Coordinates of C-alpha atoms in Angstrom, one line a residue:
M1 CA 0.0 0.0 0.0
G2 CA 2.9 2.3 0.7
T3 CA 4.3 2.0 -2.8
K4 CA 0.9 2.5 -4.6
M5 CA 0.3 5.9 -3.0
P6 CA 3.4 7.6 -4.4
K7 CA 2.7 6.1 -7.9
L8 CA -0.9 7.3 -7.6
L9 CA 0.3 10.8 -6.6
L10 CA 2.9 10.8 -9.3
G11 CA 0.2 9.7 -11.9
A12 CA -2.2 12.4 -10.7
T13 CA 0.5 15.0 -10.8
L14 CA 1.5 14.0 -14.3
L15 CA -2.2 14.0 -15.4
I16 CA -2.7 17.5 -13.9
G17 CA 0.4 18.7 -15.6
L18 CA -0.6 17.4 -19.0
S19 CA -4.1 18.9 -18.6
A20 CA -2.7 22.3 -17.6
N21 CA -0.5 22.1 -20.7
Q22 CA -3.4 21.3 -22.9
F23 CA -5.4 24.1 -21.4
A24 CA -2.6 26.5 -22.0
Y25 CA -2.4 25.3 -25.6
A26 CA -6.2 25.6 -26.1
S27 CA -6.1 29.0 -24.4
S28 CA -3.3 30.1 -26.8
E29 CA -5.3 29.0 -29.8
Q30 CA -8.4 30.7 -28.5
N31 CA -6.4 34.0 -28.0
S32 CA -5.0 33.9 -31.5
A33 CA -8.5 33.2 -33.0
T34 CA -9.9 36.1 -30.9
E35 CA -7.1 38.4 -32.2
A36 CA -7.8 37.3 -35.8
I37 CA -11.5 38.2 -35.4
Q38 CA -10.7 41.5 -33.8
N39 CA -8.1 42.3 -36.5
A40 CA -10.7 41.5 -39.2
I41 CA -13.3 43.7 -37.5
E42 CA -10.8 46.6 -37.2
K43 CA -9.8 46.4 -40.9
N44 CA -13.5 46.3 -42.0
Q45 CA -14.4 49.2 -39.7
A46 CA -11.5 51.3 -41.1
L47 CA -12.7 50.5 -44.7
L48 CA -16.2 51.5 -43.9
E49 CA -15.2 54.7 -42.1
S50 CA -13.1 55.8 -45.1
Y51 CA -16.2 55.5 -47.4
S52 CA -18.3 58.7 -47.5
P53 CA -21.1 58.5 -50.1
T54 CA -24.0 60.9 -50.4
I55 CA -27.6 60.0 -50.4
T56 CA -29.4 61.2 -53.5
Y57 CA -33.1 61.3 -54.4
S58 CA -34.5 58.3 -56.2
T59 CA -38.0 56.9 -56.8
N60 CA -37.3 53.4 -58.0
L61 CA -35.8 51.7 -54.9
P62 CA -37.3 48.7 -53.0
S63 CA -38.0 48.9 -49.3
S64 CA -35.7 46.0 -48.4
T65 CA -32.3 44.8 -49.6
D66 CA -33.8 41.3 -50.1
D67 CA -35.4 42.7 -53.3
F68 CA -31.9 43.0 -55.0
S69 CA -30.2 40.2 -56.9
Q70 CA -26.9 41.7 -58.1
S71 CA -23.8 42.0 -55.8
N72 CA -23.5 45.8 -55.7
K73 CA -19.9 45.6 -54.4
V74 CA -18.3 49.0 -54.2
S75 CA -14.7 48.0 -53.8
N76 CA -12.6 44.9 -53.7
K77 CA -9.2 45.7 -52.2
A78 CA -8.0 42.4 -50.9
S79 CA -10.7 39.8 -51.4
A80 CA -12.1 37.9 -54.4
T81 CA -15.4 37.0 -52.7
G82 CA -18.4 36.2 -54.8
L83 CA -20.7 37.5 -52.1
R84 CA -23.7 39.6 -52.5
F85 CA -24.8 42.3 -50.0
T86 CA -27.6 40.0 -48.8
D87 CA -25.0 37.3 -48.0
I88 CA -23.4 39.5 -45.3
A89 CA -26.1 41.9 -44.3
K90 CA -29.8 42.9 -44.6
G91 CA -31.3 46.3 -44.6
N92 CA -34.7 48.0 -44.9
T93 CA -36.4 51.4 -44.8
T94 CA -39.7 52.2 -43.0
I95 CA -41.5 55.5 -43.0
K96 CA -44.3 56.3 -40.5
T97 CA -46.3 59.2 -39.1
E98 CA -47.2 59.9 -35.5
G99 CA -50.1 62.1 -34.7
G100 CA -50.6 62.8 -38.4
R101 CA -48.0 65.6 -38.5
Y102 CA -44.7 64.0 -37.4
V103 CA -43.2 62.0 -40.2
Y104 CA -40.1 59.9 -39.6
T105 CA -38.1 57.3 -41.5
T106 CA -35.9 54.6 -40.0
A107 CA -33.0 52.9 -41.8
S108 CA -31.9 49.5 -40.3
T109 CA -28.9 47.4 -41.4
Y110 CA -28.5 43.9 -39.8
G111 CA -25.2 42.0 -39.9
E112 CA -25.2 38.4 -41.0
K113 CA -21.5 37.5 -40.4
L114 CA -19.4 37.7 -37.2
T115 CA -16.8 40.1 -38.6
V116 CA -19.0 42.3 -40.8
V117 CA -19.2 46.0 -40.0
T118 CA -22.5 47.6 -41.1
S119 CA -23.8 51.1 -41.2
A120 CA -27.2 52.8 -41.8
T121 CA -28.1 56.3 -42.7
A122 CA -31.6 57.5 -43.1
S123 CA -32.8 60.6 -45.1
L124 CA -36.3 62.1 -45.4
W125 CA -37.3 63.7 -48.6
K126 CA -40.5 65.4 -49.8
D127 CA -41.5 64.6 -53.4
I128 CA -41.9 67.7 -55.6
F129 CA -42.7 68.1 -59.2
K130 CA -44.6 64.8 -59.8
E131 CA -42.0 62.6 -58.1
E132 CA -39.2 63.7 -60.5
E133 CA -37.4 65.7 -57.9
G134 CA -37.2 65.6 -54.1
E135 CA -36.3 68.1 -51.4
L136 CA -34.1 66.8 -48.6
I137 CA -35.9 67.5 -45.4
D138 CA -33.7 65.7 -42.8
Q139 CA -30.8 63.3 -42.7
G140 CA -30.1 61.1 -39.7
D141 CA -26.7 60.4 -38.3
E142 CA -24.8 57.3 -39.6
D143 CA -25.0 54.5 -37.1
M144 CA -22.5 51.5 -37.2
A145 CA -22.7 48.0 -35.8
V146 CA -20.4 45.0 -35.7
G147 CA -21.2 41.4 -36.4
Y148 CA -24.8 40.4 -35.9
G149 CA -25.7 43.8 -34.4
T150 CA -28.1 46.3 -36.0
A151 CA -27.2 49.8 -37.2
K152 CA -30.2 52.1 -37.0
S153 CA -30.6 55.7 -38.2
I154 CA -33.7 58.0 -37.9
A155 CA -34.6 61.1 -39.8
G156 CA -37.9 63.1 -39.2
K157 CA -39.9 66.3 -39.4
H158 CA -42.4 67.7 -37.0
N159 CA -45.4 69.6 -38.4
A160 CA -45.1 68.1 -41.8
D161 CA -47.0 69.8 -44.6
P162 CA -49.4 67.6 -46.7
G163 CA -47.6 65.8 -49.5
T164 CA -45.7 62.7 -50.4
Y165 CA -42.7 61.9 -48.2
R166 CA -40.0 59.4 -49.1
G167 CA -37.5 57.7 -46.7
I168 CA -34.3 56.9 -48.5
S169 CA -31.7 54.8 -46.7
L170 CA -28.1 54.0 -47.4
H171 CA -26.9 50.6 -46.1
T172 CA -23.2 49.8 -46.2
A173 CA -21.3 46.7 -45.1
A174 CA -17.6 45.9 -45.0
Y175 CA -16.6 42.3 -45.0
E176 CA -13.3 40.6 -45.8
M177 CA -11.9 44.0 -46.9
S178 CA -14.7 44.4 -49.5
L179 CA -17.2 47.2 -49.3
Y180 CA -20.9 46.7 -50.2
E181 CA -23.7 49.2 -50.5
R182 CA -27.5 49.1 -50.9
R183 CA -30.1 51.8 -51.0
T184 CA -33.7 51.3 -50.0
S185 CA -36.8 53.5 -49.8
D186 CA -40.3 53.7 -48.5
V187 CA -43.1 56.2 -49.2
L188 CA -45.9 57.8 -47.2
M189 CA -48.6 60.3 -48.1
V190 CA -49.4 62.9 -45.5
R191 CA -52.9 64.5 -45.9

C-alpha cells in the first residue's frame, strides 16, 4: 500500500500537468482566434469609415435589400469573394407618421456575419414636381454595428406639410476587406 500511494500521486500530478499544458495550448489557440477576429473587424471598420457616399433622391428603390439580386460591391481591395450584400447583411427602410403631423423614417442594417461591420443612414425627402425631384428634409446620423448587431438611423420632421414623403436609406457593409452598398426606400402620403 505504501508504494501504490506515491505512484498514484505521481500519476495524478502527471495528469494534472498534462491537462494544464493542454489548457494553455487551447487558451493560446483561442487567443489567436480572438485576435484574428478583432483584426478583421478593425480592418473592415476602417474601410467602412473611409467611405463617405452621399444619399441622392430616387423613386425606384425597393423597401428591403432582399429585393436585390446583383452584388453591388463598391470595392474589392484584398478579397475575391463572390458574395452579395444580402449574404453578409440585410437592410430596410420604413416611414411612419405619429399624430398625423410628425413624419419619420428609419434605416436599419443587420449584420449576417461575425466580422462584418455595417452602417445605416436615413434621409427624409419630400416629393416635388410629380415625383421627378425631391427636397431633402432631414438626414439622420450614420450608425454603425459589428457582427450580428443592428445599425439604425432615424430622420424626421415635426409639423409636416401635406404631401408625399420618401425615406431613402443608405446601407453599407464591409466584410473581408470588401465594401458593399445598398439603398432602399419607403413612401408615405401625409394629408
